[in-house]
Coordinates of C-alpha atoms in Angstrom, one line a residue:
M1 CA -7.5 11.1 -5.7
K2 CA -6.8 14.7 -6.9
I3 CA -3.3 14.7 -5.3
K4 CA -2.5 11.2 -6.7
K5 CA -3.4 12.2 -10.2
L6 CA -1.3 15.4 -9.9
F7 CA 1.8 13.7 -8.5
L8 CA 1.8 10.8 -11.0
L9 CA 1.0 12.8 -14.1
T10 CA 3.8 15.2 -13.1
A11 CA 6.2 12.2 -12.7
L12 CA 5.1 11.0 -16.1
A13 CA 5.6 14.3 -17.7
F14 CA 9.1 14.5 -16.4
S15 CA 9.9 11.1 -17.8
L16 CA 8.6 12.2 -21.1
V17 CA 10.6 15.3 -21.1
S18 CA 13.6 13.3 -20.4
C19 CA 13.0 11.5 -23.7
S20 CA 12.2 14.7 -25.6
D21 CA 13.8 13.4 -28.8
L22 CA 10.8 10.9 -29.0
F23 CA 7.8 12.8 -28.1
E24 CA 6.0 15.9 -29.5
P25 CA 2.8 17.4 -28.0
A26 CA -0.5 16.5 -29.6
Q27 CA -2.1 19.0 -31.7
E28 CA -5.7 18.4 -30.5
N29 CA -7.7 16.1 -28.2
N30 CA -9.9 14.5 -30.9
R31 CA -7.7 11.9 -32.3
G32 CA -8.3 8.6 -34.1
L33 CA -6.4 5.5 -32.9
D34 CA -4.6 5.1 -36.3
E35 CA -2.7 8.4 -35.4
I36 CA -1.0 6.5 -32.6
Y37 CA 1.6 4.7 -34.8
N38 CA 3.6 7.8 -35.7
E39 CA 3.2 9.8 -32.5
P40 CA 4.7 8.1 -29.5
T41 CA 3.3 10.7 -27.2
Y42 CA -0.3 9.5 -28.0
A43 CA 0.7 5.9 -27.2
Q44 CA 2.5 7.0 -24.1
G45 CA -0.8 8.6 -23.0
L46 CA -2.5 5.3 -22.9
L47 CA 0.2 3.8 -20.8
G48 CA 0.3 7.0 -18.8
Y49 CA -3.2 6.5 -17.6
G50 CA -2.1 3.3 -15.7
Y51 CA 0.5 5.5 -13.8
A52 CA -1.9 8.4 -13.3
M53 CA -4.6 5.9 -11.8
L54 CA -2.3 3.9 -9.6
P55 CA -4.4 2.2 -7.0
Y56 CA -2.4 3.4 -3.9
N57 CA -3.5 5.9 -1.3
T58 CA -1.2 8.7 -1.0
K59 CA -1.8 9.1 2.7
S60 CA -3.3 7.1 5.6
V61 CA -7.0 6.8 5.1
T62 CA -8.5 3.2 5.7
D63 CA -7.1 2.3 9.1
I64 CA -10.1 4.1 10.7
A65 CA -12.2 1.4 9.3
T66 CA -10.4 -1.1 11.6
D67 CA -9.6 -1.6 15.3
D68 CA -6.5 0.5 15.0
A69 CA -8.0 4.0 14.6
V70 CA -10.9 6.2 14.5
S71 CA -11.5 9.7 13.0
N72 CA -12.9 12.8 14.6
D73 CA -14.4 13.7 11.2
L74 CA -17.9 12.1 11.8
S75 CA -18.7 12.6 8.1
N76 CA -15.8 10.4 6.9
G77 CA -16.9 7.7 4.5
Y78 CA -14.7 5.1 6.1
L79 CA -16.0 5.8 9.5
K80 CA -19.6 5.4 8.2
M81 CA -18.6 2.2 6.5
A82 CA -17.1 0.8 9.8
T83 CA -20.2 1.7 11.8
G84 CA -22.7 0.0 9.6
A85 CA -23.1 1.9 6.2
W86 CA -21.0 -0.5 4.0
A87 CA -23.1 -1.7 1.2
A88 CA -22.8 -2.8 -2.4
N89 CA -24.1 0.7 -3.4
N90 CA -22.0 2.5 -0.8
D91 CA -18.4 1.1 -0.9
P92 CA -15.5 3.4 -0.1
M93 CA -13.1 0.5 -0.7
S94 CA -14.3 -0.2 -4.2
Q95 CA -11.7 -0.4 -6.9
W96 CA -14.0 -1.7 -9.6
T97 CA -14.4 1.3 -11.8
N98 CA -10.8 2.7 -11.8
R99 CA -9.1 -0.7 -12.1
R100 CA -11.2 -1.9 -15.0
A101 CA -10.7 1.5 -16.8
C102 CA -6.9 1.1 -16.4
I103 CA -7.0 -2.4 -17.7
Q104 CA -9.1 -1.2 -20.8
Y105 CA -6.4 1.6 -21.5
L106 CA -3.6 -0.9 -21.0
N107 CA -5.2 -3.5 -23.3
I108 CA -5.5 -0.9 -26.0
F109 CA -2.0 0.0 -25.5
L110 CA -0.7 -3.6 -25.7
E111 CA -2.7 -4.2 -28.9
Q112 CA -1.0 -1.3 -30.6
A113 CA 2.5 -1.0 -29.1
D114 CA 4.3 -3.1 -31.6
K115 CA 3.0 -0.8 -34.4
V116 CA 4.2 2.5 -32.8
N117 CA 7.3 4.3 -34.3
W118 CA 8.9 4.8 -30.9
A119 CA 12.0 6.1 -32.5
K120 CA 13.6 6.7 -35.9
D121 CA 16.5 4.4 -35.0
E122 CA 15.3 0.7 -35.3
K123 CA 17.3 -0.4 -32.3
A124 CA 15.9 2.3 -30.0
R125 CA 12.4 1.6 -31.3
K126 CA 12.7 -2.1 -30.3
M127 CA 14.0 -1.3 -26.8
Y128 CA 11.2 1.3 -26.3
C129 CA 8.7 -1.1 -27.3
D130 CA 9.9 -3.8 -25.1
S131 CA 10.2 -1.4 -22.0
R132 CA 6.7 0.1 -22.5
K133 CA 5.0 -3.3 -23.1
G134 CA 6.7 -4.7 -20.0
E135 CA 5.4 -1.7 -18.0
A136 CA 1.9 -2.3 -19.4
Y137 CA 2.0 -6.1 -18.6
A138 CA 3.0 -5.2 -15.0
L139 CA 0.5 -2.5 -14.5
R140 CA -2.3 -4.8 -15.8
A141 CA -1.2 -7.4 -13.1
L142 CA -1.2 -4.7 -10.4
N143 CA -4.8 -3.6 -11.3
M144 CA -6.0 -7.2 -11.3
Y145 CA -4.4 -7.8 -7.9
F146 CA -6.4 -4.8 -6.4
L147 CA -9.5 -6.1 -7.9
L148 CA -9.1 -9.4 -6.4
M149 CA -8.2 -7.9 -3.0
N150 CA -11.4 -5.8 -2.9
H151 CA -13.9 -7.7 -5.1
G152 CA -12.9 -11.4 -5.1
G153 CA -15.1 -13.6 -3.1
W154 CA -17.4 -16.7 -2.9
D155 CA -20.8 -16.6 -4.7
A156 CA -24.0 -18.2 -3.4
D157 CA -23.0 -21.5 -5.1
G158 CA -19.6 -21.8 -3.2
K159 CA -17.5 -20.7 -6.1
L160 CA -14.5 -18.3 -5.5
L161 CA -14.8 -15.7 -8.1
G162 CA -12.7 -12.9 -9.3
V163 CA -13.7 -10.4 -12.0
P164 CA -14.2 -10.5 -15.7
N165 CA -10.7 -11.1 -17.1
L166 CA -10.3 -9.0 -20.0
T167 CA -7.0 -9.3 -22.1
A168 CA -8.5 -7.5 -25.1
S169 CA -9.9 -4.0 -25.2
E170 CA -13.7 -3.7 -25.4
K171 CA -15.3 -2.3 -28.5
P172 CA -18.7 -0.5 -28.6
S173 CA -20.0 -3.6 -30.6
D174 CA -19.0 -6.0 -27.9
D175 CA -21.2 -7.9 -25.5
F176 CA -20.5 -6.2 -22.1
N177 CA -22.6 -8.7 -20.2
K178 CA -19.6 -10.9 -19.1
A179 CA -19.4 -13.2 -16.2
R180 CA -16.8 -13.2 -13.5
N181 CA -13.9 -15.4 -14.1
T182 CA -12.8 -17.7 -11.3
F183 CA -10.4 -16.1 -8.7
Q184 CA -7.8 -18.8 -9.9
E185 CA -8.2 -17.7 -13.6
C186 CA -7.6 -14.1 -12.6
L187 CA -4.6 -15.1 -10.5
N188 CA -3.2 -17.0 -13.4
Q189 CA -3.6 -13.9 -15.5
I190 CA -1.5 -11.9 -12.9
Y191 CA 1.2 -14.5 -12.9
N192 CA 1.3 -14.5 -16.8
D193 CA 1.4 -10.8 -17.0
L194 CA 4.2 -10.5 -14.5
E195 CA 6.2 -13.3 -16.3
E196 CA 5.9 -11.2 -19.6
A197 CA 6.9 -8.2 -17.8
G198 CA 9.9 -9.8 -16.3
K199 CA 11.0 -10.8 -19.8
L200 CA 10.9 -7.2 -21.0
L201 CA 11.8 -5.0 -18.0
P202 CA 15.3 -4.4 -16.4
L203 CA 15.5 -5.4 -12.9
D204 CA 16.2 -1.8 -12.0
Y205 CA 16.6 1.4 -14.2
N206 CA 20.3 1.9 -13.7
D207 CA 23.0 3.4 -16.1
L208 CA 25.5 0.9 -17.5
T209 CA 29.0 2.2 -17.5
N210 CA 30.5 -0.6 -19.5
D211 CA 29.5 -1.5 -23.1
A212 CA 30.1 -5.2 -22.3
D213 CA 27.2 -5.2 -19.9
V214 CA 24.6 -4.5 -22.5
P215 CA 22.3 -7.4 -22.5
A216 CA 22.7 -10.0 -25.1
K217 CA 19.4 -9.8 -26.7
Y218 CA 20.0 -6.1 -27.4
K219 CA 23.6 -6.7 -28.6
A220 CA 21.9 -9.3 -31.0
I221 CA 19.9 -6.4 -32.6
G222 CA 23.0 -4.0 -32.8
V223 CA 23.0 -2.1 -29.6
Q224 CA 26.7 -1.7 -29.0
T225 CA 27.2 0.9 -26.4
A226 CA 26.0 1.7 -22.8
G227 CA 24.8 5.0 -23.8
E228 CA 22.4 3.4 -26.3
Y229 CA 20.9 1.2 -23.7
N230 CA 20.8 3.9 -21.0
R231 CA 18.6 6.0 -23.3
V232 CA 15.8 3.5 -22.8
F233 CA 16.6 1.5 -19.8
G234 CA 18.9 3.8 -17.7
A235 CA 18.5 5.9 -14.4
I236 CA 16.5 8.5 -16.3
M237 CA 13.5 6.1 -16.2
R238 CA 13.5 5.6 -12.6
G239 CA 10.1 5.8 -10.9
R240 CA 8.5 3.6 -13.7
I241 CA 7.6 0.0 -12.8
S242 CA 10.6 -2.2 -13.1
G243 CA 11.3 -6.0 -13.0
R244 CA 12.0 -5.9 -9.3
I245 CA 8.7 -4.1 -8.6
A246 CA 6.9 -6.7 -10.7
E247 CA 8.5 -9.5 -8.5
A248 CA 7.1 -7.6 -5.3
I249 CA 3.6 -7.5 -6.9
C250 CA 3.8 -11.3 -7.4
S251 CA 4.7 -11.7 -3.7
Q252 CA 1.6 -9.6 -2.8
A253 CA -0.7 -11.6 -5.0
S254 CA 0.5 -15.0 -3.8
L255 CA 0.2 -14.2 -0.1
L256 CA -3.4 -13.1 -0.8
A257 CA -4.2 -16.2 -2.6
A258 CA -2.6 -18.5 0.1
S259 CA -4.4 -16.8 2.9
P260 CA -7.4 -18.4 4.9
A261 CA -10.1 -16.3 3.1
F262 CA -9.0 -17.5 -0.4
A263 CA -6.8 -20.7 -0.1
A264 CA -9.7 -23.2 -0.5
G265 CA -10.4 -21.7 -4.0
T266 CA -6.8 -21.5 -5.3
T267 CA -3.9 -23.8 -6.1
V268 CA -1.5 -21.5 -4.3
N269 CA 0.0 -22.5 -1.1
Y270 CA 2.1 -20.8 1.6
A271 CA 5.3 -22.4 0.3
K272 CA 4.8 -20.5 -3.1
A273 CA 4.0 -17.3 -1.3
A274 CA 7.2 -17.7 0.7
D275 CA 9.4 -18.4 -2.3
D276 CA 7.9 -15.4 -4.2
A277 CA 8.7 -13.1 -1.4
A278 CA 12.1 -14.6 -1.0
K279 CA 12.8 -14.0 -4.8
V280 CA 12.8 -10.3 -4.0
L281 CA 14.6 -10.6 -0.6
D282 CA 17.3 -12.8 -1.8
R283 CA 18.5 -10.0 -4.1
I284 CA 19.3 -7.9 -1.1
G285 CA 20.9 -10.6 1.0
G286 CA 17.9 -11.8 2.9
V287 CA 17.7 -10.5 6.6
S288 CA 21.1 -8.8 6.2
G289 CA 19.4 -6.4 3.7
I290 CA 16.9 -5.0 6.2
S291 CA 17.3 -1.2 6.5
P292 CA 18.3 -0.2 10.0
T293 CA 16.0 2.8 9.6
G294 CA 13.2 1.2 7.8
N295 CA 10.7 1.4 10.6
K296 CA 11.1 5.3 10.7
W297 CA 11.6 5.9 7.0
F298 CA 9.2 8.9 7.2
A299 CA 11.4 10.5 9.8
Q300 CA 14.6 10.4 7.8
T301 CA 14.3 14.0 7.0
S302 CA 17.7 14.6 5.5
E303 CA 17.4 11.4 3.4
I304 CA 14.0 12.5 2.0
D305 CA 15.2 16.0 1.4
N306 CA 18.2 14.9 -0.6
L307 CA 16.8 12.1 -2.5
G308 CA 17.6 12.3 -6.3
S309 CA 15.1 12.1 -9.0
G310 CA 13.5 8.6 -8.9
A311 CA 16.0 7.3 -6.4
V312 CA 14.9 5.1 -3.5
P313 CA 16.3 4.7 0.0
Q314 CA 17.2 1.3 1.2
E315 CA 13.8 0.6 2.8
I316 CA 11.6 1.7 -0.1
L317 CA 11.1 -0.6 -3.2
W318 CA 8.7 1.9 -5.1
R319 CA 7.6 5.3 -4.3
G320 CA 5.8 8.3 -5.9
S321 CA 7.1 11.8 -6.4
R322 CA 8.3 14.1 -3.8
T323 CA 6.4 17.2 -3.1
N324 CA 6.7 20.1 -0.7
G325 CA 3.9 22.5 -1.4
D326 CA 1.7 23.9 1.3
E327 CA -1.6 24.0 -0.6
D328 CA -4.4 22.0 1.2
W329 CA -4.1 19.2 -1.4
N330 CA -0.4 18.9 -1.4
L331 CA 1.3 16.1 0.5
G332 CA 4.1 18.5 1.6
L333 CA 2.0 19.7 4.5
N334 CA -1.4 18.1 4.1
Q335 CA -0.8 15.2 6.6
E336 CA 0.4 17.5 9.3
A337 CA -2.4 19.9 8.7
D338 CA -4.9 17.0 9.1
N339 CA -3.3 15.1 11.9
F340 CA -1.3 17.3 14.3
P341 CA -3.1 18.0 17.6
P342 CA -5.1 21.2 17.7
S343 CA -2.4 23.0 19.7
L344 CA -0.1 22.6 16.8
Y345 CA -2.6 23.9 14.3
G346 CA -3.8 20.5 13.1
K347 CA -7.2 18.8 12.9
G348 CA -6.3 15.7 14.7
R349 CA -8.2 13.6 12.2
I350 CA -6.8 10.0 12.7
N351 CA -6.8 8.9 16.4
P352 CA -5.0 5.7 17.2
T353 CA -7.1 3.4 19.4
Q354 CA -6.3 1.9 22.8
N355 CA -6.5 -1.4 20.9
L356 CA -3.4 -0.4 18.9
V357 CA -1.6 1.0 21.7
D358 CA -2.0 -2.2 23.8
A359 CA -0.6 -4.2 20.8
F360 CA 2.8 -2.8 21.4
P361 CA 4.8 -5.0 23.7
T362 CA 7.0 -4.0 26.6
V363 CA 10.6 -3.3 25.7
T364 CA 11.5 -6.9 26.8
G365 CA 9.2 -8.2 24.0
Y366 CA 6.5 -9.7 26.1
P367 CA 2.8 -8.7 25.4
I368 CA 1.5 -6.2 28.0
A369 CA -0.9 -8.8 29.4
D370 CA 2.1 -11.2 30.2
S371 CA 3.3 -10.4 33.9
R372 CA 6.7 -11.5 32.8
G373 CA 7.1 -8.3 30.7
G374 CA 6.9 -5.8 33.6
Y375 CA 4.0 -3.7 32.2
D376 CA 2.9 -1.1 34.8
A377 CA -0.8 -0.1 34.2
G378 CA -0.2 3.0 36.4
K379 CA 2.6 4.1 34.0
P380 CA 1.4 2.6 30.7
Y381 CA 3.8 4.4 28.3
E382 CA 7.0 3.6 30.2
N383 CA 9.3 0.7 29.2
R384 CA 7.3 0.0 26.2
D385 CA 8.3 -1.0 22.6
P386 CA 10.2 2.2 21.2
R387 CA 7.9 2.0 18.1
L388 CA 5.0 3.3 20.4
D389 CA 6.5 6.6 20.9
M390 CA 7.7 6.7 17.2
Y391 CA 4.2 6.0 15.9
V392 CA 1.7 7.5 18.4
I393 CA 1.3 10.8 20.3
H394 CA 0.0 10.0 23.8
D395 CA -0.4 12.0 26.9
G396 CA 2.9 13.4 28.0
S397 CA 4.5 12.9 24.6
K398 CA 7.0 15.7 23.7
Y399 CA 6.4 17.0 20.2
K400 CA 7.6 20.1 18.4
G401 CA 9.1 21.4 21.6
K402 CA 5.9 21.0 23.8
E403 CA 4.2 18.4 26.0
I404 CA 1.0 17.1 24.6
K405 CA -1.7 16.5 27.2
T406 CA -4.7 14.3 26.3
D407 CA -6.3 14.2 29.8
I408 CA -9.8 15.5 30.6
T409 CA -8.8 17.6 33.6
T410 CA -6.2 20.2 32.3
T411 CA -8.1 23.3 31.6
G412 CA -7.6 25.4 28.4
N413 CA -6.2 22.3 26.7
D414 CA -7.8 21.6 23.2
D415 CA -5.7 18.5 22.8
G416 CA -7.6 16.8 25.6
L417 CA -10.1 14.0 25.0
N418 CA -13.1 15.3 23.1
K419 CA -12.4 19.0 24.1
V420 CA -13.3 20.4 20.7
S421 CA -14.2 19.0 17.3
N422 CA -10.6 18.6 16.4
S423 CA -9.6 16.9 19.5
T424 CA -8.8 13.3 20.0
R425 CA -11.6 10.8 20.5
T426 CA -9.3 8.1 21.9
G427 CA -6.7 10.0 24.0
Y428 CA -4.1 9.5 21.1
Y429 CA -2.9 11.2 18.0
M430 CA -1.3 9.9 15.0
K431 CA 2.5 10.5 14.8
K432 CA 3.7 8.2 12.1
L433 CA 4.1 9.5 8.6
L434 CA 4.3 13.0 9.9
R435 CA 7.4 15.3 9.8
E436 CA 7.9 17.3 13.1
D437 CA 9.6 20.1 11.3
C438 CA 6.5 21.0 9.2
D439 CA 4.3 23.7 10.6
P440 CA 0.6 24.1 9.4
N441 CA 0.1 27.3 11.3
P442 CA -1.7 29.5 8.7
N443 CA 0.5 32.6 9.6
S444 CA 3.9 30.7 9.2
K445 CA 3.3 27.7 7.0
N446 CA 6.3 25.4 6.6
A447 CA 5.9 22.6 4.2
K448 CA 8.5 19.9 3.8
Y449 CA 9.3 17.1 1.3
H450 CA 7.2 14.0 1.5
Y451 CA 6.6 11.2 -0.9
P452 CA 4.0 8.4 -1.1
V453 CA 5.3 5.0 -0.5
Y454 CA 3.8 2.2 -2.8
I455 CA 5.8 -0.8 -1.7
R456 CA 8.3 -1.1 1.4
Y457 CA 10.7 -3.9 1.8
T458 CA 9.5 -4.4 5.4
E459 CA 6.1 -5.5 3.9
L460 CA 7.9 -8.1 1.9
F461 CA 9.9 -9.4 4.8
L462 CA 6.7 -9.8 6.8
N463 CA 5.1 -11.5 3.7
Y464 CA 7.9 -14.0 3.8
A465 CA 7.7 -14.5 7.6
E466 CA 4.0 -15.1 7.5
A467 CA 4.2 -17.6 4.7
A468 CA 7.3 -19.4 5.7
N469 CA 6.0 -20.0 9.2
E470 CA 3.0 -21.6 7.8
A471 CA 4.8 -23.6 5.1
W472 CA 7.9 -24.8 7.1
G473 CA 7.4 -23.7 10.7
P474 CA 8.9 -20.9 12.8
K475 CA 12.6 -21.9 12.0
G476 CA 12.1 -23.6 8.6
S477 CA 13.6 -21.9 5.6
G478 CA 12.8 -23.9 2.5
S479 CA 15.5 -23.4 0.0
H480 CA 16.4 -20.0 1.6
G481 CA 18.9 -19.1 4.2
Y482 CA 16.6 -17.4 6.7
S483 CA 13.4 -18.3 8.5
A484 CA 10.3 -16.6 9.9
Y485 CA 12.1 -16.5 13.3
D486 CA 15.1 -14.8 11.6
V487 CA 13.0 -12.1 10.0
I488 CA 11.0 -11.3 13.2
K489 CA 14.2 -11.2 15.2
A490 CA 15.7 -8.7 12.9
I491 CA 12.6 -6.5 12.8
R492 CA 12.3 -6.5 16.6
D493 CA 16.1 -5.9 16.9
R494 CA 15.7 -2.9 14.7
A495 CA 12.8 -1.6 16.9
G496 CA 15.0 -1.8 20.0
I497 CA 13.6 -5.1 21.4
T498 CA 16.7 -7.3 21.8
D499 CA 15.5 -9.6 24.6
V500 CA 14.6 -12.9 22.7
A501 CA 13.0 -14.9 25.5
Y502 CA 9.5 -14.4 24.4
L503 CA 10.4 -14.8 20.6
N504 CA 12.1 -18.2 21.5
E505 CA 9.0 -19.2 23.2
C506 CA 7.0 -18.5 20.1
A507 CA 9.5 -20.3 18.0
A508 CA 8.4 -23.6 19.6
D509 CA 4.8 -23.1 18.5
K510 CA 3.6 -22.3 14.9
G511 CA 0.3 -20.8 16.3
K512 CA 2.1 -18.5 18.8
M513 CA 4.6 -17.5 16.0
R514 CA 1.6 -16.8 13.7
E515 CA 0.1 -14.3 16.3
L516 CA 3.4 -12.7 16.8
I517 CA 4.1 -12.3 13.2
R518 CA 0.5 -10.8 12.6
N519 CA 1.2 -8.4 15.5
E520 CA 4.5 -7.3 14.2
R521 CA 2.8 -6.7 10.8
R522 CA 0.2 -4.6 12.6
L523 CA 2.8 -2.5 14.3
E524 CA 5.2 -2.1 11.4
L525 CA 2.5 -1.2 8.9
C526 CA 0.2 0.8 10.9
F527 CA -1.5 3.7 9.2
E528 CA -0.3 2.4 5.9
N529 CA -3.7 1.2 4.6
K530 CA -2.9 -2.5 5.1
R531 CA -4.8 -3.5 8.3
F532 CA -8.3 -3.8 6.8
A533 CA -7.1 -6.2 3.9
D534 CA -5.0 -8.1 6.4
L535 CA -7.8 -8.7 8.8
R536 CA -10.2 -10.0 6.1
R537 CA -7.7 -12.2 4.2
W538 CA -6.9 -13.8 7.6
K539 CA -10.5 -14.0 8.4
A540 CA -9.6 -12.5 11.8
P541 CA -12.3 -10.7 13.8
I542 CA -13.3 -7.4 12.1
D543 CA -16.1 -6.4 14.4
V544 CA -13.8 -5.5 17.4
A545 CA -14.9 -2.2 18.9
A546 CA -12.4 0.7 18.9
G547 CA -11.4 1.7 22.3
G548 CA -9.7 4.7 24.0
V549 CA -8.5 6.0 27.4
Q550 CA -9.8 8.6 29.6
I551 CA -7.1 10.1 31.6
K552 CA -7.7 12.1 34.9
K553 CA -5.1 14.0 36.9
D554 CA -5.6 14.8 40.6
G555 CA -2.6 16.4 42.2
G556 CA 0.1 13.9 41.7
T557 CA -2.2 11.0 40.9
T558 CA -3.0 10.1 37.3
T559 CA -5.7 7.5 36.5
Y560 CA -6.3 5.7 33.3
K561 CA -9.7 4.2 32.3
A562 CA -10.3 2.3 29.2
F563 CA -13.6 2.9 27.3
K564 CA -15.3 2.1 24.1
V565 CA -15.2 4.8 21.5
E566 CA -17.0 3.2 18.5
D567 CA -18.5 -0.1 17.6
R568 CA -17.4 -1.9 14.3
N569 CA -20.5 -3.1 12.6
Y570 CA -19.3 -5.7 10.1
K571 CA -21.2 -8.9 9.2
E572 CA -19.6 -12.3 8.4
Y573 CA -19.9 -12.0 4.7
M574 CA -18.0 -8.8 4.7
Y575 CA -14.6 -10.5 4.6
Y576 CA -15.2 -10.2 0.9
G577 CA -15.9 -6.9 -0.7
P578 CA -18.9 -6.5 -2.9
I579 CA -19.4 -6.1 -6.7
P580 CA -20.9 -2.7 -7.2
Q581 CA -24.7 -2.8 -7.1
T582 CA -25.0 -0.7 -10.2
E583 CA -23.0 -3.4 -12.2
I584 CA -25.1 -6.1 -10.8
Q585 CA -28.3 -4.4 -11.9
K586 CA -26.9 -3.8 -15.4
W587 CA -25.4 -7.2 -16.2
T588 CA -27.3 -10.4 -15.6
N589 CA -24.3 -12.7 -16.0
L590 CA -22.5 -10.8 -13.2
R591 CA -22.8 -12.7 -9.9
Q592 CA -22.7 -10.9 -6.6
N593 CA -20.6 -12.2 -3.7
K594 CA -22.5 -14.2 -1.1
G595 CA -24.3 -12.0 1.4
W596 CA -24.2 -8.8 -0.5
E597 CA -27.0 -9.8 -2.8
L598 CA -29.3 -9.3 0.3
N599 CA -27.8 -6.0 1.1
N600 CA -29.5 -3.6 -1.2
K601 CA -32.8 -5.1 -2.3

């Protein structure tokens, strides 16, 4: 959380500096709300809280609570959660406090924004007010989405509930003992907020070069030049939430609501979820807009190093600020220091499982369990989906100029299975998200630019594929020019799987296509904190034990033996996260999700 706050507050500070004609520093911290009206900086601080507390993890953390990874840090809270310690009073996934605090600040901001003297010029004042209110509506929707994802659930009476839906700020004299609104009511609030945001925000923050392109509604109040418009809505504001980002959040919320875990309690179906994803994707030409390097965006080092302020590459819809420091909290070297193998001065924290490795098909596109794919159990890493080598370090991988050995027989090899506390517990190390040109050696640290990704286009393509398959079948496209089949073919082509025999087989069966789409999502989004939420919204098994491989080498013979590394101890009711136990104990009108009420008596 510390790194997230620093990055986002820094980004916000830059955006304020860029509008220095509007903002002056506050004289002291003890302020009355009435002072907000003549001090835009003060008002901006309320909105800034929403950015400083964005709900995204800045690095990979939650996959170790799933069947995709384990951690060699045995004190890790997600590890403990996965192995039986998840409770309503011990919830590493909780978003309750931070999201509700954000909504409170955003509600205060929205109540006051129209009264703030954003600029001396009335035209600029109106544009700034529109822009900032649009951001606040979109941020409020984003916070509600994360609340529903982590705390929405069915109560003991069979009602699908969300959270208390607050659209006005809470005052000290208010009654805080509020019941949860239904999931659908909270979902409606998301849609309403995003609709309001869409009316006020530009699709993107780009500089106009032609005065004629100034939107009509601003021409009507006297904005005549592109320069006047760019002052508020131009490229200088990149990085803030935009109309395009708001549309992407709508796609995420609709897919959640249409998924098996929630569909029975909402009015959202897969057709709407597909249409909402397509609204974003149609703007980039559908499948023709898929980035050819989108599956390895983290390894595009030249692209990352040369990104302009607020600019995004083709794959990225929304990102955080770049950073390249070598402090232990800084994203510039933090992930490499945490996850490189010990021989490369890393702690080897996140270990991909054999489960995940087995999910990568052969290069022909067939699952490894299908004899038609040509998988060789004696040479398990050959002729595989190229993404395996792109995302996972396995025995024999070449990395940073050396061969990584994870077997148990090579002597003097700390990279081997369970050799030291920083060694892999599964036989694998995470490679995805890391830059090979970084060096965490304390005697020669070399940090490089990284940025946290909030929303990728690949996620939205997978949203569409999942929803379109359920709504219209593998090759149906609704009112759009592309199908689930088209999306998955493009994603696999990009990965280097050009044989379509297995894909064509799946295209004849919605169920088989569903499993293929889910597997592609697993591979494309691995280590990006998506897996745990996906498993739960699908109501797919979440108690699958995490496996590894024990490799022995004897002369020229190598043997591979799969073994269980760690159980996953989840109960059926844990498809839905809990309301914090402290909140249940404080407020009698707040109902717990079914199952969790027995968890902490």
